[in-house]
Short mmCIF file of C-alpha atoms in Angstrom, two decimals:
data_model
loop_
_atom_site.label_atom_id
_atom_site.label_comp_id
_atom_site.label_asym_id
_atom_site.label_seq_id
_atom_site.Cartn_x
_atom_site.Cartn_y
_atom_site.Cartn_z
CA MET A 225 0.00 0.00 0.00
CA ARG A 226 2.81 2.38 0.87
CA LYS A 227 4.41 1.81 -2.53
CA ILE A 228 1.14 2.66 -4.26
CA VAL A 229 0.78 5.95 -2.35
CA LEU A 230 4.35 6.95 -3.09
CA GLY A 231 3.90 6.18 -6.74
CA LEU A 232 0.72 8.24 -7.03
CA SER A 233 2.40 11.21 -5.25
CA ALA A 234 5.35 11.11 -7.64
CA ALA A 235 3.02 11.06 -10.63
CA VAL A 236 1.05 14.07 -9.38
CA LEU A 237 4.23 16.09 -8.71
CA GLY A 238 5.57 15.25 -12.14
CA ALA A 239 2.36 16.36 -13.85
CA THR A 240 2.30 19.61 -11.88
CA SER A 241 5.91 20.39 -12.80
CA ALA A 242 5.24 19.71 -16.46
CA SER A 243 2.17 21.95 -16.45
CA ALA A 244 4.12 24.83 -14.79
CA ALA A 245 6.90 24.50 -17.34
CA ASP A 246 4.39 24.76 -20.16
CA LEU A 247 3.03 28.12 -18.90
CA ALA A 248 4.30 31.26 -20.73
CA ALA A 249 6.60 33.61 -18.77
CA ARG A 250 4.87 36.73 -17.35
CA PRO A 251 5.66 39.72 -19.58
CA TYR A 252 7.76 42.59 -18.06
CA THR A 253 5.85 45.86 -17.69
CA LYS A 254 7.86 49.10 -17.24
CA VAL A 255 6.61 51.44 -14.53
CA PRO A 256 5.49 54.68 -16.24
CA ALA A 257 7.59 57.78 -15.55
CA PRO A 258 6.03 60.25 -13.12
CA VAL A 259 4.43 63.32 -14.67
CA ILE A 260 5.55 66.67 -13.21
CA SER A 261 3.52 69.81 -13.89
CA VAL A 262 5.71 72.79 -14.83
CA TYR A 263 4.21 76.29 -14.78
CA ASN A 264 4.77 78.22 -18.02
CA TRP A 265 5.24 82.02 -17.71
CA THR A 266 5.42 82.73 -21.45
CA GLY A 267 2.68 84.86 -23.00
CA PHE A 268 0.84 88.17 -23.05
CA TYR A 269 -0.86 89.22 -19.82
CA VAL A 270 -3.16 91.92 -18.49
CA GLY A 271 -3.94 92.74 -14.90
CA ILE A 272 -5.06 95.13 -12.20
CA ASN A 273 -3.23 96.45 -9.16
CA GLY A 274 -3.86 98.42 -5.99
CA GLY A 275 -1.91 99.65 -3.01
CA GLY A 276 -0.33 102.79 -1.59
CA GLY A 277 2.61 105.11 -1.93
CA SER A 278 4.55 108.04 -0.56
CA SER A 279 6.31 110.88 -2.36
CA ARG A 280 9.04 112.89 -0.63
CA LYS A 281 8.96 116.48 -1.90
CA CYS A 282 11.29 119.36 -1.00
CA TRP A 283 10.64 122.91 -2.25
CA ASP A 284 13.01 125.86 -2.84
CA LEU A 285 11.81 129.32 -3.94
CA VAL A 286 13.84 130.60 -6.92
CA GLU A 287 11.57 133.34 -8.35
CA PHE A 288 8.80 135.50 -6.88
CA PHE A 289 6.65 138.02 -8.78
CA GLY A 290 9.03 137.85 -11.74
CA ALA A 291 12.18 138.57 -9.72
CA ALA A 292 14.91 136.03 -9.05
CA VAL A 293 15.30 135.09 -5.39
CA ASN A 294 18.96 135.29 -4.33
CA PRO A 295 19.91 133.42 -2.28
CA ILE A 296 17.39 130.66 -3.03
CA GLN A 297 14.98 130.21 -0.14
CA ALA A 298 14.30 126.76 1.29
CA GLU A 299 10.57 126.24 1.76
CA GLY A 300 10.59 122.89 3.56
CA CYS A 301 9.74 119.27 2.80
CA HIS A 302 6.80 116.92 3.21
CA ASN A 303 5.65 113.40 2.39
CA ALA A 304 2.65 113.10 0.09
CA THR A 305 0.93 109.79 0.88
CA GLY A 306 -2.19 107.94 -0.19
CA GLY A 307 -3.69 105.14 -2.23
CA THR A 308 -3.40 104.04 -5.85
CA ALA A 309 -5.15 101.70 -8.28
CA GLY A 310 -4.54 100.87 -11.92
CA GLY A 311 -3.69 98.26 -14.49
CA GLN A 312 -0.80 96.73 -16.42
CA VAL A 313 -0.21 94.93 -19.69
CA GLY A 314 2.92 93.08 -20.74
CA TYR A 315 4.61 90.12 -22.36
CA ARG A 316 6.97 87.50 -20.89
CA TRP A 317 8.99 84.70 -22.38
CA GLN A 318 10.66 81.89 -20.44
CA ALA A 319 13.97 80.17 -21.21
CA THR A 320 14.61 77.29 -18.78
CA ASN A 321 14.17 78.97 -15.39
CA TRP A 322 14.85 82.52 -16.61
CA VAL A 323 11.94 84.79 -17.48
CA PHE A 324 12.24 88.04 -19.46
CA GLY A 325 9.53 90.60 -20.07
CA VAL A 326 8.35 94.11 -20.91
CA GLU A 327 5.45 95.93 -19.27
CA ALA A 328 3.44 99.16 -19.34
CA GLN A 329 1.51 100.26 -16.25
CA GLY A 330 -0.87 103.16 -15.67
CA ASN A 331 -2.30 104.19 -12.28
CA TRP A 332 -4.65 106.69 -10.71
CA ALA A 333 -3.22 108.00 -7.45
CA ASN A 334 -4.08 110.25 -4.53
CA PHE A 335 -0.74 111.00 -2.85
CA ARG A 336 -1.28 114.23 -0.90
CA GLY A 337 0.87 116.14 1.59
CA SER A 338 1.76 119.61 2.88
CA ASN A 339 4.15 121.61 5.04
CA ALA A 340 4.36 125.13 6.45
CA ASN A 341 6.39 127.32 4.07
CA THR A 342 9.67 128.24 5.79
CA SER A 343 11.01 130.78 3.27
CA ALA A 344 11.38 134.49 3.95
CA PHE A 345 8.38 135.08 1.67
CA GLY A 346 6.24 132.28 3.08
CA GLY A 347 4.92 133.54 6.38
CA GLY A 348 1.44 132.16 7.02
CA VAL A 349 1.21 129.97 3.91
CA THR A 350 1.32 126.21 3.35
CA ASP A 351 2.83 124.30 0.41
CA VAL A 352 0.51 121.53 -0.81
CA SER A 353 1.25 118.82 -3.38
CA LYS A 354 -0.62 115.93 -4.95
CA ILE A 355 0.27 113.12 -7.35
CA ASP A 356 -2.92 112.14 -9.17
CA ALA A 357 -1.48 109.71 -11.76
CA PHE A 358 1.70 107.88 -12.75
CA GLY A 359 2.91 105.45 -15.38
CA LEU A 360 5.74 102.92 -15.64
CA PHE A 361 7.40 101.54 -18.78
CA THR A 362 9.81 98.81 -17.74
CA GLY A 363 11.78 95.73 -18.68
CA GLN A 364 11.87 92.68 -16.41
CA ILE A 365 14.17 89.79 -15.63
CA GLY A 366 13.15 87.01 -13.28
CA TYR A 367 13.88 83.51 -12.06
CA ALA A 368 11.06 80.97 -11.90
CA VAL A 369 10.79 78.09 -9.45
CA ASN A 370 7.86 76.35 -11.11
CA SER A 371 4.82 78.50 -10.22
CA VAL A 372 6.80 81.08 -8.19
CA LEU A 373 8.54 83.92 -10.03
CA PHE A 374 11.09 86.29 -8.45
CA TYR A 375 11.79 89.34 -10.61
CA VAL A 376 13.37 92.78 -10.81
CA LYS A 377 12.39 95.57 -13.18
CA GLY A 378 13.64 98.94 -14.38
CA GLY A 379 12.85 101.64 -16.90
CA ALA A 380 11.05 104.97 -17.24
CA ALA A 381 8.44 106.61 -15.03
CA VAL A 382 6.08 109.53 -15.59
CA VAL A 383 4.19 111.37 -12.83
CA ARG A 384 1.40 113.94 -12.93
CA ASP A 385 1.86 116.52 -10.12
CA LYS A 386 -0.40 119.28 -8.85
CA TYR A 387 0.84 122.08 -6.56
CA ASP A 388 -0.93 124.69 -4.46
CA ILE A 389 0.19 127.39 -2.02
CA GLN A 390 -2.58 128.18 0.47
CA VAL A 391 -3.14 130.69 3.23
CA THR A 392 -2.72 128.52 6.31
CA ALA A 393 -5.49 130.16 8.34
CA THR A 394 -8.18 130.04 5.62
CA GLY A 395 -7.09 127.46 3.05
CA VAL A 396 -7.45 130.04 0.26
CA SER A 397 -5.22 129.24 -2.72
CA THR A 398 -2.65 131.93 -3.64
CA PHE A 399 -0.54 130.20 -6.32
CA ALA A 400 -1.31 126.96 -8.18
CA GLY A 401 0.05 124.89 -11.03
CA SER A 402 0.80 121.42 -12.34
CA GLU A 403 3.41 119.49 -14.30
CA THR A 404 4.07 116.15 -15.96
CA ARG A 405 7.52 114.92 -14.97
CA TRP A 406 9.60 112.04 -16.37
CA GLY A 407 12.15 110.04 -14.43
CA GLY A 408 13.47 106.55 -13.79
CA ALA A 409 12.02 103.52 -12.00
CA VAL A 410 13.37 100.36 -10.38
CA GLY A 411 11.39 97.66 -8.64
CA ALA A 412 11.20 94.09 -7.45
CA GLY A 413 8.46 91.57 -6.81
CA VAL A 414 7.43 87.99 -6.26
CA GLU A 415 4.57 86.43 -8.24
CA PHE A 416 2.64 83.23 -7.53
CA GLY A 417 0.78 81.25 -10.20
CA PHE A 418 -2.34 79.91 -8.47
CA ALA A 419 -4.08 78.59 -11.61
CA PRO A 420 -2.92 77.72 -15.17
CA ASN A 421 -3.36 81.32 -16.41
CA TRP A 422 -3.79 83.34 -13.20
CA SER A 423 -1.18 84.81 -10.88
CA VAL A 424 -0.96 87.22 -7.95
CA ALA A 425 2.10 89.35 -7.11
CA LEU A 426 3.50 91.64 -4.45
CA GLU A 427 5.63 94.47 -5.89
CA TYR A 428 7.66 97.44 -4.67
CA ASP A 429 8.79 100.30 -6.95
CA HIS A 430 10.97 103.36 -6.40
CA LEU A 431 10.70 106.32 -8.78
CA PHE A 432 13.64 108.70 -9.19
CA MET A 433 11.96 111.92 -10.32
CA GLY A 434 14.84 114.37 -9.73
CA ARG A 435 14.45 118.14 -9.33
CA SER A 436 12.50 120.46 -11.59
CA ASP A 437 11.68 124.19 -11.69
CA VAL A 438 7.90 124.54 -11.56
CA ARG A 439 6.19 127.85 -12.29
CA LEU A 440 2.99 128.50 -10.35
CA ASN A 441 0.48 131.17 -11.35
CA SER A 442 -1.33 133.42 -8.92
CA THR A 443 -5.03 132.75 -8.41
CA PRO A 444 -7.71 135.46 -8.86
CA ALA A 445 -8.48 135.28 -5.15
CA PHE A 446 -4.91 136.32 -4.32
CA ALA A 447 -3.79 138.78 -7.01
CA PRO A 448 -5.98 140.92 -9.26
CA ILE A 449 -3.21 140.84 -11.85
CA ALA A 450 -1.28 137.81 -13.06
CA ALA A 451 1.81 136.98 -11.04
CA THR A 452 4.13 134.00 -10.88
CA SER A 453 6.40 132.19 -8.47
CA THR A 454 8.92 129.51 -9.44
CA HIS A 455 9.81 126.64 -7.14
CA ARG A 456 12.60 124.08 -7.51
CA ILE A 457 10.91 120.88 -6.37
CA GLY A 458 12.66 117.56 -5.88
CA GLN A 459 10.78 114.32 -5.41
CA ASP A 460 11.18 110.58 -5.04
CA VAL A 461 8.27 108.16 -4.92
CA ASP A 462 7.89 104.78 -3.18
CA ILE A 463 5.01 102.51 -4.16
CA GLY A 464 3.81 99.12 -2.94
CA THR A 465 1.09 97.21 -4.79
CA VAL A 466 -0.75 93.90 -4.94
CA ARG A 467 -1.25 92.74 -8.55
CA VAL A 468 -3.47 90.12 -10.20
CA ASN A 469 -2.61 89.04 -13.76
CA TYR A 470 -4.30 86.90 -16.39
CA ARG A 471 -1.91 85.36 -18.96
CA PHE A 472 -2.95 84.43 -22.50
CA GLY A 473 -0.08 81.99 -23.03
CA GLY A 474 -0.12 78.19 -22.98
CA PRO A 475 -1.30 76.06 -20.04
CA VAL A 476 0.81 74.26 -17.48
CA VAL A 477 3.30 71.98 -19.28
CA ALA A 478 3.57 68.27 -18.40
CA LYS A 479 7.21 67.24 -17.97
CA TYR A 480 8.30 63.58 -17.81
#
């Protein structure tokens, strides 16, 4: 009986081994490469911005009622501060991690400030200034870490200024005028892509507006006949904004 059992067991094992040998080998399947989403900064974009700013202005009196003031009289300084809102349009192109671009920006502003006039001719009057608009025309260079872009910018700036000299006690305007002044701009920012074509940025800009001689005309309330005063006014402007951009370029790129 034992011999019969052993014989049957050997036969079963032999059949099983033969059947396993006849089976085809399992095919090798390569694990697919992981897909990494890479944010693409190339393309035209438009956006809006808002924030605040401050303009440091210092006045010197160089002419009064048509006569040169010698020596020039310092009138004092003030900071004109307030809010701003506007928009921007530009184009960027990306090469590996480097991003290059050009941009034009236009903003409404309400940067206002004043100081008591300290010149020999300024007793009882206040110098008032306001920036009501500015524009930036800049080039950019940045470095992208996927959907985060660090950038610097530089170029030209234009500012619209309004000036007023008022009687301190009553607020009555005595001389008034305006100018459009050109200067330089530098800035820096960081931008975050939060959707395939949308991004939000924090940006700081400094405008170098230099010094300019500005002629103010007397107001009817102050002088029955036309009179002028000329003021050498220097200014620099600091601006901080939050920006939201929509880009018309391609979507996020899949990288293997």
